[in-house]
Amino acid sequence: MRHHPKTSRVLLSAGAALGLPAAQAADAGFIEGASATLQARTYYFSRDFSDIVGPNRQSKMEEWAQGFILNVRSGYTPGPVGFGVDAIGLLGLKLDSSPGRANTGLLPMQDDGEAADDYSRLGVALKARFSQTELKVGELQPNLPVLAFSDNRLLPPSYQGASLTSSEIAGLTLQGGHLKSTSIRNEAGDDRMQAMLGAVPLRQASSDAFNYAGADYAFNDKRTSVGLWYGQLEDIYAQRFGGLKHSEPLGDWVLGANLGYYDANEDGQRLIGDVDNRAFFALLSARHGGHTFYVGYQGMYGDHGFPRVFPNVSPLGNEVPTFQFASADERSWQVRYDYDFAALGIPGLTTTLRYLRGDNVDTGKGFEGKDWERDLDIAYVVQSGPLAGLGVRVRNAVARSNYVSDIDENRLILSYTWALF
């Protein structure tokens, strides 16, 4: 691996900062194993509300923002136990906003109702590896069935704590962790974690501990995997998950299944009161050439909607950009069609069209809640030329309900990633 002199000096300085001799750091792979990327992300987000339900009378959210995401990862020092460090730097800049159109989740909100002009964060995680087991302490971005990575705005969220991942047995991955605080998608600082039930944030209580443990086992030439997970937002809720994924070639087709079941209840001091939710989802797929067809079913059971850490999405089969279809007692269906234009000789161009409909919602207002959503996504990554690697994504969503506000939504996302070393 060849380094420019300036880059090498920077990397050797990083090794020295960790107390490593320069030669040892380089020879052991602390430097050779290092990588860094910088992503620029321009994000336009617009939501128009009609038939407004609830106390918030804001009729429109619309903002532009520019984000930068720097990821730096070292290799490991030599010896039976290798040590390293990861760092992430985030910067968000306001391009366009106003008090009447703010609060899209792209930018922090100030006390005067204005969106902040900028916000930034630097996080570091120390890591240690023994054999196929890795411990990380510091800034983390887990992606778990009980805590999904929700990078759906300008900058990604992160958590502060410790995680342990082990893959000592072929096909089996074990994970566990303790998280003590979070930096949500449009905030720079650390804060305690809050919960949501369905789409309703519960701001009256917070927790300084999210604990998790889980196991995933892949077999059948990795075409089949099963998972068992546990997550606890301490003193608020505890949740268990079991899942199955399978992929089956059948002639020119590939059939797929993604099945999952969640069970949740209140925890410890019950800071938000009782929590009673059981959720089942099944998402089936069939792929042929550039075409992929999906059909999905999702059911909520119990007295409450699906619990998750605010403001995360969830890995439920019918979770989509605008509505969650995860309210108390809700039943929902989904049909979806994806097409990859590489099959027509246009690599980099993909589309997604989906329609979801839910009913049987316990609104607590004496009537049955119903909702539906239609989404269209078009994405293209430039394949060659001076703009190679530039990604463009357009998303349009129409969502209607008889118990929450109707939404017309548009997003435009431009992204480009530089590999620094």
Tab-separated table of C-alpha atoms in Angstrom:
chain	number	residue	atom	x	y	z
A	1	MET	CA	0.000	0.000	0.000
A	2	ARG	CA	1.490	3.358	-1.006
A	3	HIS	CA	0.947	6.556	0.990
A	4	HIS	CA	1.620	10.142	0.061
A	5	PRO	CA	4.219	11.636	2.428
A	6	LYS	CA	1.741	14.018	3.987
A	7	THR	CA	-0.809	11.268	4.585
A	8	SER	CA	1.847	9.036	6.131
A	9	ARG	CA	2.905	11.788	8.538
A	10	VAL	CA	-0.685	12.233	9.663
A	11	LEU	CA	-1.144	8.523	10.222
A	12	LEU	CA	2.151	8.123	12.076
A	13	SER	CA	1.181	11.046	14.292
A	14	ALA	CA	-2.054	9.231	15.113
A	15	GLY	CA	-0.047	6.165	16.093
A	16	ALA	CA	2.232	8.262	18.275
A	17	ALA	CA	-0.788	9.841	19.961
A	18	LEU	CA	-1.820	6.357	21.060
A	19	GLY	CA	1.634	5.662	22.469
A	20	LEU	CA	2.769	3.394	19.606
A	21	PRO	CA	6.278	3.517	18.128
A	22	ALA	CA	6.023	4.584	14.493
A	23	ALA	CA	7.649	1.454	13.092
A	24	GLN	CA	5.600	-0.846	15.297
A	25	ALA	CA	2.354	0.888	14.333
A	26	ALA	CA	3.116	0.615	10.632
A	27	ASP	CA	4.440	-2.930	10.694
A	28	ALA	CA	1.555	-4.214	12.790
A	29	GLY	CA	-1.129	-2.883	10.525
A	30	PHE	CA	-2.335	0.033	12.645
A	31	ILE	CA	-1.414	2.254	9.706
A	32	GLU	CA	-1.723	-0.241	6.822
A	33	GLY	CA	-5.195	-1.199	8.003
A	34	ALA	CA	-6.357	2.412	8.306
A	35	SER	CA	-9.004	3.961	6.066
A	36	ALA	CA	-10.863	7.250	5.861
A	37	THR	CA	-13.831	8.476	3.856
A	38	LEU	CA	-15.558	11.834	3.581
A	39	GLN	CA	-19.156	11.979	2.394
A	40	ALA	CA	-20.872	15.181	1.308
A	41	ARG	CA	-24.669	14.995	1.532
A	42	THR	CA	-27.111	17.657	0.320
A	43	TYR	CA	-30.634	17.072	1.615
A	44	TYR	CA	-33.931	18.729	0.672
A	45	PHE	CA	-36.946	17.678	2.744
A	46	SER	CA	-40.532	18.866	2.353
A	47	ARG	CA	-43.742	17.752	4.070
A	48	ASP	CA	-47.135	19.305	3.433
A	49	PHE	CA	-49.856	18.522	5.971
A	50	SER	CA	-53.564	18.558	5.255
A	51	ASP	CA	-56.547	17.528	7.368
A	52	ILE	CA	-54.358	18.290	10.408
A	53	VAL	CA	-54.979	16.165	13.498
A	54	GLY	CA	-53.622	17.122	16.935
A	55	PRO	CA	-52.380	20.345	18.570
A	56	ASN	CA	-49.564	21.074	16.100
A	57	ARG	CA	-51.067	23.380	13.487
A	58	GLN	CA	-47.924	23.762	11.345
A	59	SER	CA	-49.055	23.105	7.778
A	60	LYS	CA	-45.641	22.655	6.130
A	61	MET	CA	-42.065	21.592	6.874
A	62	GLU	CA	-39.448	22.486	4.276
A	63	GLU	CA	-35.663	22.805	4.660
A	64	TRP	CA	-32.419	22.462	2.705
A	65	ALA	CA	-29.194	21.477	4.438
A	66	GLN	CA	-25.631	20.422	3.642
A	67	GLY	CA	-23.904	17.703	5.616
A	68	PHE	CA	-20.399	16.260	5.812
A	69	ILE	CA	-19.604	12.850	7.350
A	70	LEU	CA	-15.976	11.927	8.028
A	71	ASN	CA	-15.201	8.329	9.028
A	72	VAL	CA	-11.670	7.334	10.061
A	73	ARG	CA	-10.793	3.764	11.074
A	74	SER	CA	-7.392	2.496	12.113
A	75	GLY	CA	-6.034	-1.007	11.829
A	76	TYR	CA	-4.850	-2.954	14.884
A	77	THR	CA	-1.583	-3.012	16.789
A	78	PRO	CA	0.421	-6.291	16.855
A	79	GLY	CA	0.155	-8.999	19.488
A	80	PRO	CA	-2.495	-11.443	20.699
A	81	VAL	CA	-4.728	-8.457	21.518
A	82	GLY	CA	-4.772	-5.706	18.907
A	83	PHE	CA	-5.806	-2.148	19.710
A	84	GLY	CA	-7.140	0.581	17.452
A	85	VAL	CA	-9.287	3.671	17.249
A	86	ASP	CA	-12.232	4.814	15.124
A	87	ALA	CA	-13.432	8.403	14.761
A	88	ILE	CA	-16.429	10.086	13.191
A	89	GLY	CA	-16.817	13.791	12.464
A	90	LEU	CA	-20.147	15.350	11.513
A	91	LEU	CA	-20.980	18.834	10.251
A	92	GLY	CA	-24.402	20.142	9.243
A	93	LEU	CA	-25.020	23.527	7.585
A	94	LYS	CA	-28.325	25.286	7.023
A	95	LEU	CA	-29.007	26.249	3.413
A	96	ASP	CA	-32.665	27.284	3.673
A	97	SER	CA	-35.219	27.338	6.499
A	98	SER	CA	-37.671	29.588	8.319
A	99	PRO	CA	-39.643	29.325	11.598
A	100	GLY	CA	-42.835	28.477	9.733
A	101	ARG	CA	-41.180	25.632	7.816
A	102	ALA	CA	-38.658	24.266	10.342
A	103	ASN	CA	-38.455	21.036	12.382
A	104	THR	CA	-37.913	18.597	9.500
A	105	GLY	CA	-35.310	16.650	11.476
A	106	LEU	CA	-32.469	17.979	9.305
A	107	LEU	CA	-31.361	20.770	11.671
A	108	PRO	CA	-31.479	21.490	15.410
A	109	MET	CA	-34.333	23.665	16.647
A	110	GLN	CA	-33.508	26.707	18.795
A	111	ASP	CA	-35.676	28.175	21.560
A	112	ASP	CA	-36.729	31.051	19.275
A	113	GLY	CA	-38.241	28.629	16.736
A	114	GLU	CA	-35.405	29.106	14.237
A	115	ALA	CA	-33.271	26.282	12.906
A	116	ALA	CA	-29.610	26.510	13.884
A	117	ASP	CA	-27.197	27.746	11.206
A	118	ASP	CA	-24.851	24.816	11.825
A	119	TYR	CA	-24.088	21.948	14.162
A	120	SER	CA	-21.173	19.557	14.483
A	121	ARG	CA	-19.897	16.598	16.428
A	122	LEU	CA	-16.678	14.605	16.853
A	123	GLY	CA	-16.831	11.124	18.351
A	124	VAL	CA	-14.100	8.575	19.050
A	125	ALA	CA	-14.253	4.873	19.876
A	126	LEU	CA	-11.367	2.774	21.159
A	127	LYS	CA	-11.352	-0.826	20.013
A	128	ALA	CA	-9.622	-4.061	20.950
A	129	ARG	CA	-9.609	-7.353	19.057
A	130	PHE	CA	-8.712	-10.844	20.219
A	131	SER	CA	-9.098	-13.596	17.622
A	132	GLN	CA	-12.621	-13.035	16.174
A	133	THR	CA	-13.898	-11.007	19.127
A	134	GLU	CA	-13.987	-7.199	19.167
A	135	LEU	CA	-14.692	-4.755	21.990
A	136	LYS	CA	-15.509	-1.111	21.265
A	137	VAL	CA	-15.889	1.699	23.807
A	138	GLY	CA	-16.974	5.224	22.871
A	139	GLU	CA	-18.979	6.507	19.895
A	140	LEU	CA	-21.033	3.676	18.372
A	141	GLN	CA	-23.539	3.237	15.532
A	142	PRO	CA	-25.155	-0.161	16.153
A	143	ASN	CA	-27.582	-1.676	13.660
A	144	LEU	CA	-29.620	-4.321	15.479
A	145	PRO	CA	-33.099	-5.855	15.320
A	146	VAL	CA	-33.812	-4.148	18.653
A	147	LEU	CA	-32.052	-0.854	17.753
A	148	ALA	CA	-31.991	-0.159	14.019
A	149	PHE	CA	-29.476	2.284	12.517
A	150	SER	CA	-31.718	5.131	11.344
A	151	ASP	CA	-29.701	7.190	8.863
A	152	ASN	CA	-32.756	8.842	7.305
A	153	ARG	CA	-31.957	12.560	7.557
A	154	LEU	CA	-28.928	14.801	6.992
A	155	LEU	CA	-26.540	13.216	9.520
A	156	PRO	CA	-26.614	9.770	11.143
A	157	PRO	CA	-27.343	9.264	14.851
A	158	SER	CA	-24.871	7.688	17.258
A	159	TYR	CA	-24.692	6.313	20.782
A	160	GLN	CA	-22.109	6.390	23.542
A	161	GLY	CA	-21.260	3.186	25.365
A	162	ALA	CA	-19.632	-0.209	24.871
A	163	SER	CA	-20.259	-3.113	22.484
A	164	LEU	CA	-18.866	-6.627	22.165
A	165	THR	CA	-19.055	-8.721	18.975
A	166	SER	CA	-17.801	-12.296	18.677
A	167	SER	CA	-17.670	-14.642	15.657
A	168	GLU	CA	-15.503	-17.430	17.045
A	169	ILE	CA	-17.855	-20.161	15.793
A	170	ALA	CA	-18.394	-20.380	12.035
A	171	GLY	CA	-21.780	-18.924	11.091
A	172	LEU	CA	-22.566	-17.707	14.615
A	173	THR	CA	-22.307	-14.028	15.596
A	174	LEU	CA	-22.862	-12.996	19.211
A	175	GLN	CA	-23.347	-9.373	20.245
A	176	GLY	CA	-23.949	-7.496	23.450
A	177	GLY	CA	-23.702	-3.931	24.617
A	178	HIS	CA	-24.515	-1.147	27.042
A	179	LEU	CA	-25.371	2.344	25.736
A	180	LYS	CA	-25.629	5.261	28.127
A	181	SER	CA	-26.593	8.214	25.904
A	182	THR	CA	-27.405	9.202	22.331
A	183	SER	CA	-26.774	11.947	19.810
A	184	ILE	CA	-29.892	11.992	17.657
A	185	ARG	CA	-29.967	12.800	13.934
A	186	ASN	CA	-30.299	16.601	14.293
A	187	GLU	CA	-28.447	17.298	17.549
A	188	ALA	CA	-24.756	17.732	18.288
A	189	GLY	CA	-24.713	16.909	22.009
A	190	ASP	CA	-25.304	13.788	24.078
A	191	ASP	CA	-28.614	13.193	25.827
A	192	ARG	CA	-30.591	10.517	27.626
A	193	MET	CA	-32.719	8.177	25.520
A	194	GLN	CA	-36.492	8.419	25.138
A	195	ALA	CA	-39.073	5.995	23.769
A	196	MET	CA	-41.797	5.951	21.141
A	197	LEU	CA	-44.890	3.766	21.033
A	198	GLY	CA	-45.941	3.443	17.412
A	199	ALA	CA	-45.358	6.941	16.018
A	200	VAL	CA	-45.946	8.751	19.344
A	201	PRO	CA	-42.871	10.155	21.163
A	202	LEU	CA	-43.098	9.853	24.946
A	203	ARG	CA	-41.148	12.874	26.172
A	204	GLN	CA	-42.171	12.596	29.827
A	205	ALA	CA	-39.447	10.086	30.681
A	206	SER	CA	-35.913	9.177	29.653
A	207	SER	CA	-33.293	6.559	30.407
A	208	ASP	CA	-29.505	6.498	30.588
A	209	ALA	CA	-29.164	2.796	29.757
A	210	PHE	CA	-30.009	0.692	26.725
A	211	ASN	CA	-28.783	-2.886	27.136
A	212	TYR	CA	-28.848	-5.522	24.413
A	213	ALA	CA	-27.738	-9.057	23.649
A	214	GLY	CA	-28.312	-11.199	20.598
A	215	ALA	CA	-27.221	-14.072	18.419
A	216	ASP	CA	-27.437	-14.585	14.640
A	217	TYR	CA	-26.678	-17.929	13.033
A	218	ALA	CA	-26.257	-18.352	9.264
A	219	PHE	CA	-26.253	-21.777	7.622
A	220	ASN	CA	-27.323	-23.545	4.414
A	221	ASP	CA	-24.485	-21.810	2.510
A	222	LYS	CA	-25.562	-18.573	4.238
A	223	ARG	CA	-28.915	-18.663	2.451
A	224	THR	CA	-30.701	-19.123	5.784
A	225	SER	CA	-30.213	-17.225	9.034
A	226	VAL	CA	-32.001	-17.128	12.380
A	227	GLY	CA	-31.694	-14.555	15.147
A	228	LEU	CA	-32.657	-14.195	18.807
A	229	TRP	CA	-32.351	-10.782	20.464
A	230	TYR	CA	-33.117	-8.912	23.672
A	231	GLY	CA	-33.219	-5.140	24.168
A	232	GLN	CA	-33.931	-3.107	27.296
A	233	LEU	CA	-34.455	0.639	27.572
A	234	GLU	CA	-33.932	0.578	31.303
A	235	ASP	CA	-36.978	1.477	33.448
A	236	ILE	CA	-39.091	2.005	30.306
A	237	TYR	CA	-39.468	-1.177	28.227
A	238	ALA	CA	-37.934	-4.580	27.534
A	239	GLN	CA	-38.234	-6.287	24.144
A	240	ARG	CA	-37.500	-9.726	22.725
A	241	PHE	CA	-37.121	-10.652	19.042
A	242	GLY	CA	-36.933	-13.837	16.991
A	243	GLY	CA	-36.353	-13.752	13.253
A	244	LEU	CA	-35.792	-15.934	10.189
A	245	LYS	CA	-34.408	-14.986	6.767
A	246	HIS	CA	-34.148	-17.344	3.821
A	247	SER	CA	-33.194	-17.112	0.137
A	248	GLU	CA	-34.034	-19.951	-2.292
A	249	PRO	CA	-32.924	-20.105	-5.945
A	250	LEU	CA	-35.609	-21.608	-8.166
A	251	GLY	CA	-34.625	-21.725	-11.823
A	252	ASP	CA	-34.179	-18.145	-13.013
A	253	TRP	CA	-35.923	-16.840	-9.881
A	254	VAL	CA	-34.707	-16.220	-6.345
A	255	LEU	CA	-37.400	-16.462	-3.661
A	256	GLY	CA	-36.925	-14.781	-0.292
A	257	ALA	CA	-38.581	-14.613	3.102
A	258	ASN	CA	-38.019	-12.272	6.058
A	259	LEU	CA	-40.085	-13.235	9.140
A	260	GLY	CA	-39.960	-11.696	12.597
A	261	TYR	CA	-41.763	-11.609	15.928
A	262	TYR	CA	-41.373	-9.054	18.740
A	263	ASP	CA	-42.691	-9.169	22.294
A	264	ALA	CA	-42.407	-6.165	24.640
A	265	ASN	CA	-43.465	-5.132	28.137
A	266	GLU	CA	-42.732	-2.399	30.671
A	267	ASP	CA	-39.429	-2.479	32.581
A	268	GLY	CA	-38.230	-1.599	36.069
A	269	GLN	CA	-39.719	1.657	37.346
A	270	ARG	CA	-42.228	1.773	34.429
A	271	LEU	CA	-41.487	5.431	33.726
A	272	ILE	CA	-44.063	5.614	30.899
A	273	GLY	CA	-46.480	3.184	32.535
A	274	ASP	CA	-47.519	-0.148	31.073
A	275	VAL	CA	-46.111	-1.354	27.748
A	276	ASP	CA	-47.954	-4.189	26.019
A	277	ASN	CA	-47.006	-4.996	22.429
A	278	ARG	CA	-46.510	-8.045	20.291
A	279	ALA	CA	-45.632	-7.593	16.640
A	280	PHE	CA	-45.395	-10.063	13.759
A	281	PHE	CA	-44.219	-9.343	10.229
A	282	ALA	CA	-43.657	-11.385	7.073
A	283	LEU	CA	-42.077	-9.920	3.950
A	284	LEU	CA	-41.851	-12.310	0.981
A	285	SER	CA	-39.955	-11.566	-2.229
A	286	ALA	CA	-39.372	-12.969	-5.717
A	287	ARG	CA	-36.494	-11.739	-7.902
A	288	HIS	CA	-36.028	-12.356	-11.617
A	289	GLY	CA	-33.446	-10.419	-13.600
A	290	GLY	CA	-33.857	-6.751	-12.704
A	291	HIS	CA	-37.340	-7.268	-11.233
A	292	THR	CA	-38.050	-7.872	-7.542
A	293	PHE	CA	-41.622	-8.276	-6.264
A	294	TYR	CA	-42.605	-8.112	-2.583
A	295	VAL	CA	-45.720	-8.793	-0.555
A	296	GLY	CA	-45.840	-8.177	3.174
A	297	TYR	CA	-48.095	-8.512	6.182
A	298	GLN	CA	-47.649	-6.937	9.608
A	299	GLY	CA	-49.757	-7.208	12.748
A	300	MET	CA	-49.652	-5.349	16.077
A	301	TYR	CA	-51.166	-7.069	19.111
A	302	GLY	CA	-51.646	-5.808	22.649
A	303	ASP	CA	-52.686	-2.478	24.129
A	304	HIS	CA	-49.907	-0.314	22.678
A	305	GLY	CA	-47.974	0.433	19.516
A	306	PHE	CA	-44.512	-0.876	18.717
A	307	PRO	CA	-41.848	0.431	21.174
A	308	ARG	CA	-38.543	1.782	19.930
A	309	VAL	CA	-35.917	4.351	20.933
A	310	PHE	CA	-36.871	7.861	19.752
A	311	PRO	CA	-36.657	8.872	16.898
A	312	ASN	CA	-35.577	5.604	15.291
A	313	VAL	CA	-37.232	3.587	12.586
A	314	SER	CA	-37.587	-0.151	13.188
A	315	PRO	CA	-36.766	-3.285	11.145
A	316	LEU	CA	-40.469	-4.172	10.866
A	317	GLY	CA	-41.444	-5.382	7.411
A	318	ASN	CA	-43.941	-2.583	6.776
A	319	GLU	CA	-41.935	0.299	8.258
A	320	VAL	CA	-41.687	2.977	5.546
A	321	PRO	CA	-40.450	6.595	5.344
A	322	THR	CA	-43.593	8.414	6.442
A	323	PHE	CA	-46.049	6.153	8.321
A	324	GLN	CA	-44.918	3.311	10.569
A	325	PHE	CA	-48.046	1.107	10.405
A	326	ALA	CA	-47.166	0.128	13.983
A	327	SER	CA	-50.015	1.637	16.043
A	328	ALA	CA	-51.931	-0.341	18.653
A	329	ASP	CA	-53.767	-3.335	17.109
A	330	GLU	CA	-52.905	-2.259	13.546
A	331	ARG	CA	-52.926	-4.773	10.694
A	332	SER	CA	-51.245	-3.783	7.435
A	333	TRP	CA	-50.432	-5.152	3.978
A	334	GLN	CA	-47.727	-4.112	1.534
A	335	VAL	CA	-47.040	-4.651	-2.149
A	336	ARG	CA	-43.723	-3.436	-3.548
A	337	TYR	CA	-41.881	-3.529	-6.868
A	338	ASP	CA	-38.171	-2.802	-7.363
A	339	TYR	CA	-36.367	-2.588	-10.682
A	340	ASP	CA	-32.622	-2.445	-11.316
A	341	PHE	CA	-32.002	-0.894	-14.742
A	342	ALA	CA	-28.631	-2.639	-14.979
A	343	ALA	CA	-30.686	-5.417	-16.580
A	344	LEU	CA	-31.363	-2.986	-19.461
A	345	GLY	CA	-27.746	-1.848	-19.658
A	346	ILE	CA	-28.157	1.217	-17.412
A	347	PRO	CA	-26.154	0.348	-14.260
A	348	GLY	CA	-26.623	2.619	-11.273
A	349	LEU	CA	-30.314	3.393	-11.909
A	350	THR	CA	-32.851	1.790	-9.547
A	351	THR	CA	-36.505	2.393	-8.665
A	352	THR	CA	-38.865	1.350	-5.879
A	353	LEU	CA	-42.653	1.627	-5.905
A	354	ARG	CA	-44.705	0.448	-2.919
A	355	TYR	CA	-48.216	0.704	-1.535
A	356	LEU	CA	-49.286	-0.063	2.026
A	357	ARG	CA	-52.686	-0.115	3.688
A	358	GLY	CA	-53.459	-0.470	7.386
A	359	ASP	CA	-56.626	-0.784	9.456
A	360	ASN	CA	-57.972	-2.034	12.805
A	361	VAL	CA	-56.068	0.697	14.686
A	362	ASP	CA	-57.162	1.260	18.301
A	363	THR	CA	-57.310	5.059	18.257
A	364	GLY	CA	-58.773	5.348	21.753
A	365	LYS	CA	-61.355	7.733	20.271
A	366	GLY	CA	-64.181	5.305	19.644
A	367	PHE	CA	-63.494	4.605	15.958
A	368	GLU	CA	-61.255	2.318	13.916
A	369	GLY	CA	-58.105	3.935	12.571
A	370	LYS	CA	-57.161	3.414	8.931
A	371	ASP	CA	-54.206	4.615	6.853
A	372	TRP	CA	-52.398	4.078	3.572
A	373	GLU	CA	-49.174	5.207	1.909
A	374	ARG	CA	-47.738	5.197	-1.619
A	375	ASP	CA	-43.983	5.699	-2.090
A	376	LEU	CA	-41.880	6.197	-5.213
A	377	ASP	CA	-38.066	6.195	-5.018
A	378	ILE	CA	-35.735	6.793	-7.972
A	379	ALA	CA	-31.972	6.612	-7.422
A	380	TYR	CA	-28.981	6.927	-9.724
A	381	VAL	CA	-25.246	6.662	-9.107
A	382	VAL	CA	-23.082	8.136	-11.872
A	383	GLN	CA	-20.888	5.338	-13.199
A	384	SER	CA	-18.098	7.160	-15.062
A	385	GLY	CA	-16.657	10.536	-15.965
A	386	PRO	CA	-15.750	13.436	-13.676
A	387	LEU	CA	-18.936	12.917	-11.599
A	388	ALA	CA	-18.463	9.157	-11.126
A	389	GLY	CA	-19.798	8.095	-7.741
A	390	LEU	CA	-22.273	10.980	-7.388
A	391	GLY	CA	-25.561	9.642	-6.035
A	392	VAL	CA	-28.956	11.239	-6.646
A	393	ARG	CA	-32.109	10.017	-4.918
A	394	VAL	CA	-35.642	11.387	-5.351
A	395	ARG	CA	-38.435	10.245	-3.063
A	396	ASN	CA	-42.132	11.085	-3.229
A	397	ALA	CA	-44.636	9.837	-0.658
A	398	VAL	CA	-48.384	10.318	-0.257
A	399	ALA	CA	-49.812	9.193	3.094
A	400	ARG	CA	-53.434	9.416	4.239
A	401	SER	CA	-55.110	8.581	7.551
A	402	ASN	CA	-58.326	9.141	9.468
A	403	TYR	CA	-56.556	9.491	12.856
A	404	VAL	CA	-53.253	11.340	12.145
A	405	SER	CA	-52.445	14.180	9.751
A	406	ASP	CA	-52.306	13.513	6.007
A	407	ILE	CA	-48.857	14.017	4.462
A	408	ASP	CA	-47.458	14.810	1.019
A	409	GLU	CA	-43.685	14.403	1.151
A	410	ASN	CA	-40.755	15.028	-1.194
A	411	ARG	CA	-37.043	14.429	-0.652
A	412	LEU	CA	-34.028	15.106	-2.857
A	413	ILE	CA	-30.694	13.714	-1.680
A	414	LEU	CA	-27.335	14.264	-3.368
A	415	SER	CA	-24.318	12.392	-2.031
A	416	TYR	CA	-20.687	11.915	-2.935
A	417	THR	CA	-17.998	9.997	-1.026
A	418	TRP	CA	-14.253	10.540	-1.265
A	419	ALA	CA	-11.878	7.764	-0.200
A	420	LEU	CA	-9.161	9.785	1.552
A	421	PHE	CA	-6.865	6.807	2.180
